[in-house]
Amino acid sequence: MLQHFQYSPLYRDERIPGWNISFYFSGKRYEGIYRPDGKIDWLAGAPEARIRENLEKHIHDLMLFHVYDQR
């Protein structure tokens, strides 16, 4: 389960899409950039390949709820 999920606009002009994301998973901190096309550029603590797909699905769901559904 993702914990302490946070996101913030990548640019000052919030109309330009892109977000910094960070969260904890299994006690490890992860950071990345969530791109408008749903791609995630991992900055710190890139997840192992075996858990990456599952984590990215959870992040997509969270971003849909917090960012896209709120507009």
Short mmCIF file of N, CA and C in Angstrom, two decimals:
data_model
loop_
_atom_site.label_atom_id
_atom_site.label_comp_id
_atom_site.label_asym_id
_atom_site.label_seq_id
_atom_site.Cartn_x
_atom_site.Cartn_y
_atom_site.Cartn_z
N MET A 1 0.84 -1.18 0.00
CA MET A 1 0.00 0.00 0.00
C MET A 1 0.88 1.24 0.00
N LEU A 2 0.51 2.20 -0.85
CA LEU A 2 1.22 3.47 -0.88
C LEU A 2 0.87 4.28 0.36
N GLN A 3 1.86 4.94 0.91
CA GLN A 3 1.61 5.79 2.08
C GLN A 3 2.18 7.18 1.82
N HIS A 4 1.53 8.16 2.40
CA HIS A 4 1.98 9.56 2.34
C HIS A 4 2.18 10.03 0.91
N PHE A 5 1.23 9.69 0.03
CA PHE A 5 1.32 10.11 -1.37
C PHE A 5 1.15 11.61 -1.44
N GLN A 6 2.08 12.27 -2.13
CA GLN A 6 2.02 13.72 -2.31
C GLN A 6 2.30 14.04 -3.77
N TYR A 7 1.68 15.12 -4.24
CA TYR A 7 1.96 15.60 -5.58
C TYR A 7 1.92 17.12 -5.56
N SER A 8 2.67 17.72 -6.46
CA SER A 8 2.68 19.17 -6.59
C SER A 8 2.96 19.50 -8.05
N PRO A 9 2.47 20.65 -8.52
CA PRO A 9 2.70 21.01 -9.92
C PRO A 9 4.20 21.09 -10.23
N LEU A 10 4.55 20.66 -11.40
CA LEU A 10 5.94 20.70 -11.83
C LEU A 10 6.33 22.12 -12.24
N TYR A 11 5.36 22.90 -12.68
CA TYR A 11 5.59 24.26 -13.16
C TYR A 11 4.76 25.25 -12.35
N ARG A 12 5.22 26.46 -12.27
CA ARG A 12 4.47 27.50 -11.54
C ARG A 12 3.12 27.74 -12.18
N ASP A 13 3.09 27.74 -13.50
CA ASP A 13 1.83 27.90 -14.22
C ASP A 13 1.13 26.55 -14.21
N GLU A 14 0.16 26.40 -13.34
CA GLU A 14 -0.49 25.10 -13.14
C GLU A 14 -1.27 24.62 -14.36
N ARG A 15 -1.41 25.48 -15.37
CA ARG A 15 -2.10 25.04 -16.58
C ARG A 15 -1.20 24.13 -17.42
N ILE A 16 0.11 24.18 -17.16
CA ILE A 16 1.05 23.30 -17.85
C ILE A 16 1.09 21.99 -17.08
N PRO A 17 0.71 20.89 -17.71
CA PRO A 17 0.66 19.62 -16.97
C PRO A 17 2.03 19.05 -16.65
N GLY A 18 2.09 18.35 -15.56
CA GLY A 18 3.31 17.70 -15.07
C GLY A 18 3.35 17.88 -13.56
N TRP A 19 3.68 16.82 -12.84
CA TRP A 19 3.63 16.88 -11.37
C TRP A 19 4.81 16.14 -10.75
N ASN A 20 5.32 16.70 -9.67
CA ASN A 20 6.27 15.99 -8.82
C ASN A 20 5.45 15.08 -7.93
N ILE A 21 5.87 13.84 -7.77
CA ILE A 21 5.18 12.91 -6.89
C ILE A 21 6.18 12.29 -5.92
N SER A 22 5.68 11.94 -4.76
CA SER A 22 6.51 11.20 -3.79
C SER A 22 5.58 10.39 -2.91
N PHE A 23 6.12 9.29 -2.39
CA PHE A 23 5.35 8.40 -1.54
C PHE A 23 6.29 7.39 -0.90
N TYR A 24 5.74 6.65 0.05
CA TYR A 24 6.47 5.54 0.67
C TYR A 24 5.76 4.24 0.32
N PHE A 25 6.55 3.22 0.09
CA PHE A 25 6.00 1.89 -0.16
C PHE A 25 6.94 0.89 0.51
N SER A 26 6.39 0.10 1.39
CA SER A 26 7.17 -0.88 2.15
C SER A 26 8.37 -0.24 2.86
N GLY A 27 8.13 0.95 3.41
CA GLY A 27 9.16 1.62 4.19
C GLY A 27 10.22 2.34 3.38
N LYS A 28 10.08 2.37 2.06
CA LYS A 28 11.07 3.03 1.20
C LYS A 28 10.43 4.22 0.50
N ARG A 29 11.17 5.35 0.46
CA ARG A 29 10.66 6.56 -0.19
C ARG A 29 10.97 6.51 -1.70
N TYR A 30 9.97 6.93 -2.48
CA TYR A 30 10.10 7.01 -3.93
C TYR A 30 9.73 8.42 -4.37
N GLU A 31 10.41 8.91 -5.40
CA GLU A 31 10.11 10.22 -5.98
C GLU A 31 10.14 10.11 -7.49
N GLY A 32 9.32 10.92 -8.14
CA GLY A 32 9.32 10.91 -9.59
C GLY A 32 8.58 12.10 -10.16
N ILE A 33 8.57 12.15 -11.47
CA ILE A 33 7.81 13.16 -12.20
C ILE A 33 6.73 12.43 -12.98
N TYR A 34 5.49 12.83 -12.76
CA TYR A 34 4.36 12.24 -13.47
C TYR A 34 4.08 13.13 -14.68
N ARG A 35 4.27 12.59 -15.86
CA ARG A 35 4.10 13.33 -17.11
C ARG A 35 2.64 13.30 -17.56
N PRO A 36 2.23 14.27 -18.40
CA PRO A 36 0.83 14.32 -18.86
C PRO A 36 0.35 13.06 -19.57
N ASP A 37 1.27 12.32 -20.18
CA ASP A 37 0.87 11.09 -20.88
C ASP A 37 0.82 9.88 -19.96
N GLY A 38 1.06 10.11 -18.64
CA GLY A 38 1.00 9.03 -17.67
C GLY A 38 2.35 8.35 -17.42
N LYS A 39 3.36 8.75 -18.17
CA LYS A 39 4.70 8.19 -17.97
C LYS A 39 5.28 8.75 -16.66
N ILE A 40 6.02 7.93 -15.96
CA ILE A 40 6.65 8.36 -14.72
C ILE A 40 8.16 8.28 -14.89
N ASP A 41 8.82 9.41 -14.67
CA ASP A 41 10.28 9.46 -14.67
C ASP A 41 10.70 9.35 -13.21
N TRP A 42 11.32 8.25 -12.85
CA TRP A 42 11.71 8.03 -11.46
C TRP A 42 12.98 8.80 -11.14
N LEU A 43 12.94 9.57 -10.05
CA LEU A 43 14.08 10.39 -9.65
C LEU A 43 14.87 9.76 -8.53
N ALA A 44 14.21 9.31 -7.53
CA ALA A 44 14.88 8.72 -6.37
C ALA A 44 14.18 7.43 -6.00
N GLY A 45 14.94 6.40 -5.83
CA GLY A 45 14.36 5.13 -5.41
C GLY A 45 13.48 4.49 -6.44
N ALA A 46 13.96 4.39 -7.67
CA ALA A 46 13.16 3.73 -8.71
C ALA A 46 12.79 2.32 -8.24
N PRO A 47 11.51 1.98 -8.33
CA PRO A 47 11.10 0.65 -7.86
C PRO A 47 11.65 -0.47 -8.73
N GLU A 48 11.81 -1.62 -8.12
CA GLU A 48 12.25 -2.80 -8.86
C GLU A 48 11.22 -3.15 -9.92
N ALA A 49 11.68 -3.74 -10.99
CA ALA A 49 10.80 -4.08 -12.11
C ALA A 49 9.61 -4.93 -11.68
N ARG A 50 9.80 -5.83 -10.72
CA ARG A 50 8.72 -6.74 -10.32
C ARG A 50 7.57 -6.03 -9.62
N ILE A 51 7.79 -4.84 -9.05
CA ILE A 51 6.70 -4.11 -8.39
C ILE A 51 6.33 -2.83 -9.12
N ARG A 52 7.13 -2.43 -10.10
CA ARG A 52 6.92 -1.14 -10.79
C ARG A 52 5.54 -1.05 -11.44
N GLU A 53 5.14 -2.07 -12.18
CA GLU A 53 3.86 -2.02 -12.89
C GLU A 53 2.69 -1.83 -11.91
N ASN A 54 2.70 -2.56 -10.82
CA ASN A 54 1.64 -2.45 -9.83
C ASN A 54 1.62 -1.06 -9.19
N LEU A 55 2.80 -0.53 -8.84
CA LEU A 55 2.87 0.80 -8.25
C LEU A 55 2.36 1.86 -9.23
N GLU A 56 2.75 1.74 -10.49
CA GLU A 56 2.33 2.73 -11.48
C GLU A 56 0.81 2.72 -11.67
N LYS A 57 0.19 1.56 -11.59
CA LYS A 57 -1.28 1.49 -11.67
C LYS A 57 -1.92 2.25 -10.51
N HIS A 58 -1.39 2.07 -9.31
CA HIS A 58 -1.91 2.79 -8.14
C HIS A 58 -1.71 4.30 -8.29
N ILE A 59 -0.57 4.70 -8.78
CA ILE A 59 -0.29 6.12 -8.96
C ILE A 59 -1.22 6.72 -10.00
N HIS A 60 -1.46 6.02 -11.10
CA HIS A 60 -2.39 6.51 -12.13
C HIS A 60 -3.78 6.72 -11.53
N ASP A 61 -4.24 5.77 -10.73
CA ASP A 61 -5.55 5.90 -10.09
C ASP A 61 -5.60 7.12 -9.17
N LEU A 62 -4.54 7.31 -8.38
CA LEU A 62 -4.49 8.46 -7.48
C LEU A 62 -4.47 9.77 -8.25
N MET A 63 -3.71 9.83 -9.31
CA MET A 63 -3.63 11.07 -10.10
C MET A 63 -4.96 11.34 -10.79
N LEU A 64 -5.62 10.31 -11.28
CA LEU A 64 -6.94 10.52 -11.88
C LEU A 64 -7.90 11.13 -10.88
N PHE A 65 -7.87 10.64 -9.68
CA PHE A 65 -8.77 11.14 -8.65
C PHE A 65 -8.39 12.55 -8.19
N HIS A 66 -7.15 12.77 -7.83
CA HIS A 66 -6.73 14.03 -7.24
C HIS A 66 -6.55 15.16 -8.23
N VAL A 67 -6.13 14.85 -9.44
CA VAL A 67 -5.83 15.92 -10.41
C VAL A 67 -6.92 16.04 -11.46
N TYR A 68 -7.17 14.97 -12.17
CA TYR A 68 -8.06 15.08 -13.33
C TYR A 68 -9.53 15.14 -12.95
N ASP A 69 -9.98 14.44 -11.93
CA ASP A 69 -11.39 14.48 -11.54
C ASP A 69 -11.75 15.77 -10.80
N GLN A 70 -10.76 16.52 -10.33
CA GLN A 70 -11.02 17.74 -9.58
C GLN A 70 -11.14 18.97 -10.46
N ARG A 71 -10.90 18.82 -11.73
CA ARG A 71 -10.96 19.99 -12.64
C ARG A 71 -12.35 20.28 -13.08
#
